[in-house]
Short mmCIF file of N, CA and C in Angstrom, two decimals:
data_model
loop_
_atom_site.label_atom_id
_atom_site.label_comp_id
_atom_site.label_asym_id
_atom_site.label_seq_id
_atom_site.Cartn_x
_atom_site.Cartn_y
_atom_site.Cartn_z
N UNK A 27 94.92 -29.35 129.79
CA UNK A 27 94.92 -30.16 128.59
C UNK A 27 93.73 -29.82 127.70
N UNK A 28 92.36 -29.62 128.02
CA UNK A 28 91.66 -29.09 127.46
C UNK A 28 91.61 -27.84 126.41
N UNK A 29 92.77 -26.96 127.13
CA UNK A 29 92.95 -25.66 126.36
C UNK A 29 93.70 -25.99 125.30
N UNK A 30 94.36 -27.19 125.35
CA UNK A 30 95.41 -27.42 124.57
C UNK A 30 94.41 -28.39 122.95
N UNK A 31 93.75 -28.93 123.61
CA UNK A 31 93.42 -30.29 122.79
C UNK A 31 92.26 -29.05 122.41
N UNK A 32 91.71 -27.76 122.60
CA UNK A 32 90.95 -26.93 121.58
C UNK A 32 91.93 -26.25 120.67
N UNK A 33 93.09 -26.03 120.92
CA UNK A 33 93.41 -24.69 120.41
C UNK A 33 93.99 -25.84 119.40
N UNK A 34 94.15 -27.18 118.83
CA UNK A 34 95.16 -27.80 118.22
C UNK A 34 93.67 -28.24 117.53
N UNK A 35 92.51 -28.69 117.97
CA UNK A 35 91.86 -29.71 117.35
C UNK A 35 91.17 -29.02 116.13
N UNK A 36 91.26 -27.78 115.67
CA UNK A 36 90.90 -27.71 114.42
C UNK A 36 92.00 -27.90 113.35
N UNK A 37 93.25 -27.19 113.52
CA UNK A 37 94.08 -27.49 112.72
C UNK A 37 94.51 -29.02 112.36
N UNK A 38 94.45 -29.72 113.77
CA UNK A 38 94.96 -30.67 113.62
C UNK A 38 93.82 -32.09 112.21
N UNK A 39 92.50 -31.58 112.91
CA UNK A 39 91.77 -32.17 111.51
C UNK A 39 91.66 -31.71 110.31
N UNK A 40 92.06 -29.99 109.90
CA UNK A 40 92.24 -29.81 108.81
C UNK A 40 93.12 -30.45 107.73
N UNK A 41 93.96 -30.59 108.53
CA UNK A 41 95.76 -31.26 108.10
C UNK A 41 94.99 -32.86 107.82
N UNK A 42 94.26 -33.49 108.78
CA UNK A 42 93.96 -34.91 108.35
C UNK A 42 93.12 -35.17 107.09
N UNK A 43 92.15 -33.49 107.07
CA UNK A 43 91.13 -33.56 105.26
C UNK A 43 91.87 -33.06 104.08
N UNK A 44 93.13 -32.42 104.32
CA UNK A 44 94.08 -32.27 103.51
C UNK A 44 95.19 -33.65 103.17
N UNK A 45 95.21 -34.36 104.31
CA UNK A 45 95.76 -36.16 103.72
C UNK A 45 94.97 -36.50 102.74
N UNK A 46 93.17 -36.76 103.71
CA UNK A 46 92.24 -37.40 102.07
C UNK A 46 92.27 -37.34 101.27
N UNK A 47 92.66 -35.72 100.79
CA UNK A 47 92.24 -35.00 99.60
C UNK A 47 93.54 -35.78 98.57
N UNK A 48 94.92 -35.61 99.62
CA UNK A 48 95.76 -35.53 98.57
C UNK A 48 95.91 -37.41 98.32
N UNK A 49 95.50 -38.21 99.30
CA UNK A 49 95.35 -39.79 98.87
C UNK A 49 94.54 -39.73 98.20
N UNK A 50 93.29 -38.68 97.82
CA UNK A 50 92.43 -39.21 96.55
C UNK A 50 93.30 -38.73 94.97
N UNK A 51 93.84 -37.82 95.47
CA UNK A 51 94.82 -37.26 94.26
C UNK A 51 95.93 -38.16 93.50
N UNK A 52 96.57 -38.66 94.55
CA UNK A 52 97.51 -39.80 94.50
C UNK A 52 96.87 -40.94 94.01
N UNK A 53 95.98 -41.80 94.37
CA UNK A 53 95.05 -42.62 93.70
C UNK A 53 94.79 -42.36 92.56
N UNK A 54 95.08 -40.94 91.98
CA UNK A 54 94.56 -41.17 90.76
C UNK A 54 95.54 -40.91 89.42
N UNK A 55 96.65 -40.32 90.09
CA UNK A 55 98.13 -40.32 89.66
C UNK A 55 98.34 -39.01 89.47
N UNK A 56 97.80 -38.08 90.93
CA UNK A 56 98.41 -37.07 90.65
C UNK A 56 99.25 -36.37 91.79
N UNK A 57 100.35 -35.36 91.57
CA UNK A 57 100.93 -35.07 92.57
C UNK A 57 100.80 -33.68 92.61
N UNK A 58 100.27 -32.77 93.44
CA UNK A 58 100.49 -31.36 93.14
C UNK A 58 101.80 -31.08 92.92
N UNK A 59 102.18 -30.86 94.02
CA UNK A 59 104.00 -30.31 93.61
C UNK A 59 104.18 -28.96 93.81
N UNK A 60 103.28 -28.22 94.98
CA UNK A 60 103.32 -26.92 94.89
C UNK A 60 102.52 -26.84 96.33
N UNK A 61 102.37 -27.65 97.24
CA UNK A 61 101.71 -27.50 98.55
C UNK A 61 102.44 -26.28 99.91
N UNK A 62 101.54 -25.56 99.85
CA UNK A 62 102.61 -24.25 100.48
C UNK A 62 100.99 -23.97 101.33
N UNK A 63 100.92 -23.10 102.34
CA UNK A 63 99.92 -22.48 102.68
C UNK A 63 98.89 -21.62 102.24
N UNK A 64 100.11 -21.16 101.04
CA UNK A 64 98.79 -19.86 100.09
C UNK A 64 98.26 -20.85 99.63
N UNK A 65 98.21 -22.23 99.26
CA UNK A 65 97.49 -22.97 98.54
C UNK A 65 96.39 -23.83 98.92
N UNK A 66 96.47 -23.34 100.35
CA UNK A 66 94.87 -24.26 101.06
C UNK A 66 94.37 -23.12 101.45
N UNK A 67 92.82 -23.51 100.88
CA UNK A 67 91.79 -22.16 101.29
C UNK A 67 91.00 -22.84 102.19
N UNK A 68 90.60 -22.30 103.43
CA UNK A 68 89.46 -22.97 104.29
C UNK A 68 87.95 -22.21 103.55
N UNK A 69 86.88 -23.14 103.37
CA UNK A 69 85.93 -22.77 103.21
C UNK A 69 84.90 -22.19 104.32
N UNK A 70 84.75 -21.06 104.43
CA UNK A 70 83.81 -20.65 105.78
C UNK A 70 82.49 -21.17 106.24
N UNK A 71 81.85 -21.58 105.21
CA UNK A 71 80.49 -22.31 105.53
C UNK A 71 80.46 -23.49 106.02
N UNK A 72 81.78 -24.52 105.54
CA UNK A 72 81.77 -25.72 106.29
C UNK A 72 82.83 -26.01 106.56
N UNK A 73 83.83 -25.11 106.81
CA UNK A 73 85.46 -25.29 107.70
C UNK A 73 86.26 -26.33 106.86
N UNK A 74 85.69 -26.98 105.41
CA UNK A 74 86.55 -27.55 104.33
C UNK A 74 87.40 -26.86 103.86
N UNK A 75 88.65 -27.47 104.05
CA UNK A 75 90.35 -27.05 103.61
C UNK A 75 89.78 -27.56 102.24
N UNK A 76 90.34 -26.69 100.95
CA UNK A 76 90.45 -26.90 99.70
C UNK A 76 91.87 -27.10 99.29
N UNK A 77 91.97 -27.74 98.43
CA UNK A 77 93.72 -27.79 97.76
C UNK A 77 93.66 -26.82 96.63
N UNK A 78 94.39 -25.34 96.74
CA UNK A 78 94.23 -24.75 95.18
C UNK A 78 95.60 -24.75 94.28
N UNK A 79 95.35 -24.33 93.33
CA UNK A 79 96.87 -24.24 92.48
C UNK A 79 96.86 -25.44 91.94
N UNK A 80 96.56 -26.08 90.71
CA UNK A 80 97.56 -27.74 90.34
C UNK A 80 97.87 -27.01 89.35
N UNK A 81 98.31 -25.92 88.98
CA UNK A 81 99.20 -25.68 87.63
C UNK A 81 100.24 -26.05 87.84
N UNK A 82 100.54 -26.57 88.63
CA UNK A 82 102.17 -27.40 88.66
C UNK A 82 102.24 -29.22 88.92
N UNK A 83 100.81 -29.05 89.21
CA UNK A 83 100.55 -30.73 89.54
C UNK A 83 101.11 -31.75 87.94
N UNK A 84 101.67 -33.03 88.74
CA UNK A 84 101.84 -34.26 87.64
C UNK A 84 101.04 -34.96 87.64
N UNK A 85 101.14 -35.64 85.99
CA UNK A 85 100.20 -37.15 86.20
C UNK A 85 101.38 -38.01 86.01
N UNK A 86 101.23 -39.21 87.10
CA UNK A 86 102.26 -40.22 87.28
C UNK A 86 102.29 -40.60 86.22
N UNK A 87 101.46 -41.34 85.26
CA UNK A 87 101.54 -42.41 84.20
C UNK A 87 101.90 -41.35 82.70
N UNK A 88 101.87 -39.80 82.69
CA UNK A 88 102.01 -39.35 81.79
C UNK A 88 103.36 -39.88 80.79
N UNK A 89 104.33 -40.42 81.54
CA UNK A 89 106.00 -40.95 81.35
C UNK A 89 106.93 -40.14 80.45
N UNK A 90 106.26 -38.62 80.43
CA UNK A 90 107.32 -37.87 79.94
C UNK A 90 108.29 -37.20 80.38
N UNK A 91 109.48 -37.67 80.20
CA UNK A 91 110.35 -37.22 81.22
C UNK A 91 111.15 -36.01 81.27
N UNK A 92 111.03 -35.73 79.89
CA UNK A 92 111.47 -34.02 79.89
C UNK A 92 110.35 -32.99 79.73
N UNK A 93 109.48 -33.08 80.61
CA UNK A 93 108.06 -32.33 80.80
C UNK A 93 108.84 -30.85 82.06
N UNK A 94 109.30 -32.03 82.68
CA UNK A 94 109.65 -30.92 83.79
C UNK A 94 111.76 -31.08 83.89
N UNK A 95 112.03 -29.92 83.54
CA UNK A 95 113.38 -29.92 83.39
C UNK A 95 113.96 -29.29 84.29
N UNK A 96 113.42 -28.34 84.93
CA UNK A 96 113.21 -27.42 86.00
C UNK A 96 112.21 -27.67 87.40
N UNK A 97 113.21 -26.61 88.33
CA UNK A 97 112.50 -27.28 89.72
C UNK A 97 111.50 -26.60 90.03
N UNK A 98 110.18 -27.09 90.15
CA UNK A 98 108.57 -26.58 90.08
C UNK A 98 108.44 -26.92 91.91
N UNK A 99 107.53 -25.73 92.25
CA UNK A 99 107.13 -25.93 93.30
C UNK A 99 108.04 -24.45 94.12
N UNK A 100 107.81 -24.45 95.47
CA UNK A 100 108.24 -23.38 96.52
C UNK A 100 109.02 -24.14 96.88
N UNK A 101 110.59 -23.49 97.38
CA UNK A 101 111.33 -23.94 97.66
C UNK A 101 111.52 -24.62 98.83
N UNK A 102 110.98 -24.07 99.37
CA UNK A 102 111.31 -24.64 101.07
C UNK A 102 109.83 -25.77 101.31
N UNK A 103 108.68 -26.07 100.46
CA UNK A 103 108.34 -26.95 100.69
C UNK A 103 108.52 -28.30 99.77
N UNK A 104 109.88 -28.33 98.75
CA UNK A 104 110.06 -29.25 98.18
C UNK A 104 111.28 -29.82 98.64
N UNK A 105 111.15 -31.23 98.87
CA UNK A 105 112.01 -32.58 98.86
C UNK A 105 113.75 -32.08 98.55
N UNK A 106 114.57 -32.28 98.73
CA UNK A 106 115.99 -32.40 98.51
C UNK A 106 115.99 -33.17 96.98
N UNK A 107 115.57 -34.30 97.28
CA UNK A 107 115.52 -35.40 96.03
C UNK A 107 115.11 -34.44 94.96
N UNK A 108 114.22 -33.86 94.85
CA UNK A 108 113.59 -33.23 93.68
C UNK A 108 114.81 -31.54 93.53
N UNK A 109 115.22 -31.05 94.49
CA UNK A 109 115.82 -30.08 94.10
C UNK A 109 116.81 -30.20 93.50
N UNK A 110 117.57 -31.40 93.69
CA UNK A 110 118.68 -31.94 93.37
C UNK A 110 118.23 -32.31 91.67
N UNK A 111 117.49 -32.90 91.93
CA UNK A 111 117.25 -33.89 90.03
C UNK A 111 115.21 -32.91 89.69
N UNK A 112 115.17 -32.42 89.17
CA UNK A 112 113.94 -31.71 88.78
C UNK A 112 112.94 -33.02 88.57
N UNK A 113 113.61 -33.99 87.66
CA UNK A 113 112.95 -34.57 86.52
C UNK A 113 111.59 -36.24 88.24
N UNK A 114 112.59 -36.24 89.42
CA UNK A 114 112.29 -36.95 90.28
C UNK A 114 110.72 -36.77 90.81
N UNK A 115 110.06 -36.98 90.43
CA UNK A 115 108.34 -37.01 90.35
C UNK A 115 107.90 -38.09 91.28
N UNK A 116 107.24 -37.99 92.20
CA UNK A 116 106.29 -39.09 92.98
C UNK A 116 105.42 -38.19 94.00
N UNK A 117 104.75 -39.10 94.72
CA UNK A 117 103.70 -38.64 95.83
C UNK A 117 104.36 -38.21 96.52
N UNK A 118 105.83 -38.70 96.98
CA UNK A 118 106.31 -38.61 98.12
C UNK A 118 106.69 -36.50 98.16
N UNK A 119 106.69 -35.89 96.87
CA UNK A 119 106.75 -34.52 97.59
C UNK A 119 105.88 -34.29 98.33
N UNK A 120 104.61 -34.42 97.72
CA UNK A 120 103.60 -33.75 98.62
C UNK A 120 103.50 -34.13 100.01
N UNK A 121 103.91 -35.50 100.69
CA UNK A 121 104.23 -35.73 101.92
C UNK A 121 104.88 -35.18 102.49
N UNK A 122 106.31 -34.69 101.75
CA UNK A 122 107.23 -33.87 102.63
C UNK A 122 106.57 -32.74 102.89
N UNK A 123 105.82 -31.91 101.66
CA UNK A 123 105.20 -30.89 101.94
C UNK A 123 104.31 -30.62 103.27
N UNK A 124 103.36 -31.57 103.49
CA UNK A 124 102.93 -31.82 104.43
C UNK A 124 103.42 -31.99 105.83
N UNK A 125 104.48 -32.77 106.16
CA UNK A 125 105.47 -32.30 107.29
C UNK A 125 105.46 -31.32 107.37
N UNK A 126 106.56 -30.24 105.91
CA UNK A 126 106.67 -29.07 106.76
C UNK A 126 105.37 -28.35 106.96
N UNK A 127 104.16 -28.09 106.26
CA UNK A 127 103.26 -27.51 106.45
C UNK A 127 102.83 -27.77 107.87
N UNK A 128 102.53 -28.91 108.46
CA UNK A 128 102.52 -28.84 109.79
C UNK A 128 102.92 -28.92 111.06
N UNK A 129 104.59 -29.01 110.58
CA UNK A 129 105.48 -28.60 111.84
C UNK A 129 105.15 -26.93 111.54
N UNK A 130 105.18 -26.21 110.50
CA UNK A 130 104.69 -24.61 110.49
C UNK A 130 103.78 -24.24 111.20
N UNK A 131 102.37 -25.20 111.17
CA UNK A 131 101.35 -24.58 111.66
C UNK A 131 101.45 -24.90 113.51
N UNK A 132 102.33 -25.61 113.83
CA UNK A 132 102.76 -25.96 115.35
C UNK A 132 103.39 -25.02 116.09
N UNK A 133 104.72 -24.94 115.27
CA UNK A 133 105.76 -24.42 115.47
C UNK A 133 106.09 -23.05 114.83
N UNK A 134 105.06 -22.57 114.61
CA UNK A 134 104.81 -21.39 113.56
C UNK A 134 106.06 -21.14 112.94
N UNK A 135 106.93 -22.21 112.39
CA UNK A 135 108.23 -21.75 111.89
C UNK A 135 108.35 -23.21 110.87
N UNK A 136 109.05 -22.78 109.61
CA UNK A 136 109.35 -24.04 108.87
C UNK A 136 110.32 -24.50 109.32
N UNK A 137 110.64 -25.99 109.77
CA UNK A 137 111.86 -26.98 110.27
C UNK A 137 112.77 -27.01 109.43
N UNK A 138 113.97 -27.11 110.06
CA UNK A 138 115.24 -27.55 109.05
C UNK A 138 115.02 -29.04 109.41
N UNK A 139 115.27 -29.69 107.87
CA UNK A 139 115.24 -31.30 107.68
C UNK A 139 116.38 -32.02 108.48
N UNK A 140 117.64 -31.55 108.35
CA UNK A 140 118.69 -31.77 108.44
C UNK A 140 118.72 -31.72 110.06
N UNK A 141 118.72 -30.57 110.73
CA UNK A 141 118.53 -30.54 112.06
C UNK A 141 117.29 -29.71 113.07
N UNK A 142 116.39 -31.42 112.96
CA UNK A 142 114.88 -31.15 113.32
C UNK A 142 115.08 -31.19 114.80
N UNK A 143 114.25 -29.77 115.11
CA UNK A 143 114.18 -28.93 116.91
C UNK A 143 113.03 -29.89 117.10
N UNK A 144 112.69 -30.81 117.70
CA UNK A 144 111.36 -31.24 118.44
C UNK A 144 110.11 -30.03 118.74
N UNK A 145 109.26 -30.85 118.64
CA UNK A 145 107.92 -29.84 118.84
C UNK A 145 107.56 -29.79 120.13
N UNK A 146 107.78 -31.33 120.82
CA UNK A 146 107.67 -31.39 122.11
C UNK A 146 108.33 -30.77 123.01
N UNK A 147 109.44 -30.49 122.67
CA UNK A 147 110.35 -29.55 123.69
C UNK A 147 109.65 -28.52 124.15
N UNK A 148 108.56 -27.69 122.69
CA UNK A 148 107.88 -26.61 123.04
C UNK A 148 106.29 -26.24 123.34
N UNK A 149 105.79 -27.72 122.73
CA UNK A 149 104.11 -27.83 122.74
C UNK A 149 103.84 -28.64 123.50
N UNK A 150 103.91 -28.81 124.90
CA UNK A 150 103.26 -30.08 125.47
C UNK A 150 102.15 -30.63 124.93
N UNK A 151 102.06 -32.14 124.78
CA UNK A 151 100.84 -33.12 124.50
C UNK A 151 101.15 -32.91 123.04
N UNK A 152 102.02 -32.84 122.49
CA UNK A 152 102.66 -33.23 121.24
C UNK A 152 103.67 -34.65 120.84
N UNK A 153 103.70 -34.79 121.87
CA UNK A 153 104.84 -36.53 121.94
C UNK A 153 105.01 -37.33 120.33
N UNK A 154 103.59 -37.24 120.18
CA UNK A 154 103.44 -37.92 118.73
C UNK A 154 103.58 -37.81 117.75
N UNK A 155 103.52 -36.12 118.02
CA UNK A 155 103.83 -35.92 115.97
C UNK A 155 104.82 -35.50 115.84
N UNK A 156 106.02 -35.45 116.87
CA UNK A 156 107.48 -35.13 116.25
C UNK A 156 107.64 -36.27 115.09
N UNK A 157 107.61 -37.62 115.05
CA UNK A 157 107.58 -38.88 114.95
C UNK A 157 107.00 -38.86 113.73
N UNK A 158 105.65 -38.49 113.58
CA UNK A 158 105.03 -38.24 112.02
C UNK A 158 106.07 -37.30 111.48
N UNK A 159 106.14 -35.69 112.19
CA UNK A 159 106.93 -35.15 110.72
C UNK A 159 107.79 -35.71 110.35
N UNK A 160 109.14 -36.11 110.89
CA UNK A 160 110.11 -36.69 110.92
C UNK A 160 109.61 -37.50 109.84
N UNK A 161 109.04 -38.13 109.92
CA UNK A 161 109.12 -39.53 108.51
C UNK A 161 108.17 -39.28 107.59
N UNK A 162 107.86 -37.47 107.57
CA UNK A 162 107.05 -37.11 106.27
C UNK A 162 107.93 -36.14 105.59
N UNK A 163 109.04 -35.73 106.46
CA UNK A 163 110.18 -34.92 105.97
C UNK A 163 111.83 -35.97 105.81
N UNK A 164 111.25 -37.09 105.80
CA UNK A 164 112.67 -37.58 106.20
C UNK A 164 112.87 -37.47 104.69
N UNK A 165 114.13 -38.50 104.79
CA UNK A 165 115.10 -38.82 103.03
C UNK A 165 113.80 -39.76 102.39
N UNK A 166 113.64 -39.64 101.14
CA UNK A 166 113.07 -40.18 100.25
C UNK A 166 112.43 -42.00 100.66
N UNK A 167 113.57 -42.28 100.97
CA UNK A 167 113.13 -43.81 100.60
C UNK A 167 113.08 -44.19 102.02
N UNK A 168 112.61 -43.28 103.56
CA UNK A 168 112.28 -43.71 104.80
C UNK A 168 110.82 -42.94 104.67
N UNK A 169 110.53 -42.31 103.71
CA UNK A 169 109.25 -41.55 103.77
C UNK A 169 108.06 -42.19 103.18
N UNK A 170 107.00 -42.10 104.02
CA UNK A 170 106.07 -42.83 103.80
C UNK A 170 104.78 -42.40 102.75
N UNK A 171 104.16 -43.27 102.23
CA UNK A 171 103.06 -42.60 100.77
C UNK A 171 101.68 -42.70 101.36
N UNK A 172 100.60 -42.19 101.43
CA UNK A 172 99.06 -42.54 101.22
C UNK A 172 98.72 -44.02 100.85
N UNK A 173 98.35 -44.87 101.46
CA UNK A 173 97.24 -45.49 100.00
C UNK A 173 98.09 -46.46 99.35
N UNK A 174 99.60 -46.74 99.72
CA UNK A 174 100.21 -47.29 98.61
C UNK A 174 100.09 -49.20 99.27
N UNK A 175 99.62 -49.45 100.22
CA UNK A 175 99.75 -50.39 100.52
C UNK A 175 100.78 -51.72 101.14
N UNK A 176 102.17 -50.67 101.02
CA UNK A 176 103.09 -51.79 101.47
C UNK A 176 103.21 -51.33 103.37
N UNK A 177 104.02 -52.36 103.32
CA UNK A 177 103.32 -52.42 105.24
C UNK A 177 104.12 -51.18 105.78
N UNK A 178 105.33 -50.63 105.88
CA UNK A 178 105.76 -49.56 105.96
C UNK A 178 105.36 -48.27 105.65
N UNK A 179 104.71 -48.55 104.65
CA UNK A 179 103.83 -47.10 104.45
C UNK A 179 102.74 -47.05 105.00
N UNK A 180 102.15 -48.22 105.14
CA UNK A 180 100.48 -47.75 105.41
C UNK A 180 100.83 -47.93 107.02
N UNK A 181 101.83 -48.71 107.64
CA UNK A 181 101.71 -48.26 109.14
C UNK A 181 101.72 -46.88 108.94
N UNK A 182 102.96 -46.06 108.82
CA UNK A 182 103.41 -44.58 109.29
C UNK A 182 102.35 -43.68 108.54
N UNK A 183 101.69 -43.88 107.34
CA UNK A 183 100.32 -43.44 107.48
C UNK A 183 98.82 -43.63 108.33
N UNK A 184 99.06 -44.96 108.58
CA UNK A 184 97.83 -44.63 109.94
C UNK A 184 98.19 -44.46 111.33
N UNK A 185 99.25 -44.42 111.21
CA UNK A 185 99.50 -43.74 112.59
C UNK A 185 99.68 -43.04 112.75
N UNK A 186 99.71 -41.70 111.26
CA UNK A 186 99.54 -40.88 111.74
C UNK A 186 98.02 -39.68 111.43
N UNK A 187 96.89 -40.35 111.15
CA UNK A 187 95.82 -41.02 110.90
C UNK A 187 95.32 -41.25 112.32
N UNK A 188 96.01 -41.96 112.94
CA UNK A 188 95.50 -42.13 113.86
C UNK A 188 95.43 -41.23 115.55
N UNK A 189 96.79 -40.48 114.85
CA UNK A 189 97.30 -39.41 116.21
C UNK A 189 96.25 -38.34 116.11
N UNK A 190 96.05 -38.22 114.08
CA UNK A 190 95.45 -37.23 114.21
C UNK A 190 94.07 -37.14 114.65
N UNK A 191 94.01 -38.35 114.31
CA UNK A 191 91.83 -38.82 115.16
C UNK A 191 91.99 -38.72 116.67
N UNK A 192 93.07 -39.12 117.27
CA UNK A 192 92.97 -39.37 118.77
C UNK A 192 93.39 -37.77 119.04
N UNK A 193 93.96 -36.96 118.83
CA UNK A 193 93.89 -35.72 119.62
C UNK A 193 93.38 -34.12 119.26
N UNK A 194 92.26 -34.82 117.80
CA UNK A 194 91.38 -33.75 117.37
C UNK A 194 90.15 -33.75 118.57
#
């Protein structure tokens, strides 16, 4: 278990300073909309994940709705909801993004939404975060936000918050 809880505990807290970053983003009404791997740089001097790229990022309160008419972002890390309707804007992409970004970095493979392979089947001492991706990739309105305060969200955000403190 040791070998296990090293070889996971950096990624696994990178992924938790990449939540902060993007609940401070969200707090302030913004959504990238473009979260892919080329887009986090680790900094070498102090192992800080950066978020790069917002040339595609929204501001929530901007309320223009034919800003984006077209579907922005990498394909395979954006939402159904949004591929389907372009104009569908919230936090909740970047959450999905986040699922898949770290069922990838697990499972070195991006998940199909539709029919999700467990991680546990293949990573022992993973039990927990099948459970997070799942409801950071689920359908829209079972997926949970940062920061937003209603009791459904902020459980399945600190718990998973909390998986990620308990097995970094």
């Amino acid at each position: 278990m040791a070998y296990l809880q090293d070889r996971w505990e950096r990624p696994l807290w990178l992924f938790d300073e990449i939540l902060n970053a993007l609940e401070f983003a969200h707090s302030r009404g913004v959504v990238h909309r473009d979260l892919k791997p080329q887009n986090i740089l680790v900094r070498k001097a102090d192992d800080q994940p950066q978020i790069l790229d917002f040339g595609c990022a929204y501001l929530l309160d901007e309320g223009d709705e034919e800003l984006t008419t077209t579907l922005v972002g990498t394909t395979s890390y954006v939402p159904e909801e949004v591929r389907r309707d372009p104009k569908n804007r919230s936090v909740k992409q970047d959450i999905y993004a986040c699922g898949m970004l770290l069922y990838e970095v697990i499972g070195r493979r991006l998940p199909h939404a539709n029919d999700y392979e467990p991680l546990e089947d293949e990573v022992q001492g993973f039990e927990g975060i099948d459970k997070i991706i799942q409801v950071a990739i689920a359908a829209e309105r079972k997926r949970f936000t940062i920061g937003t305060g209603t009791s459904t969200d902020s459980n399945h955000a600190n718990e998973s918050k909390e998986f990620l403190a308990t097995t970094a």
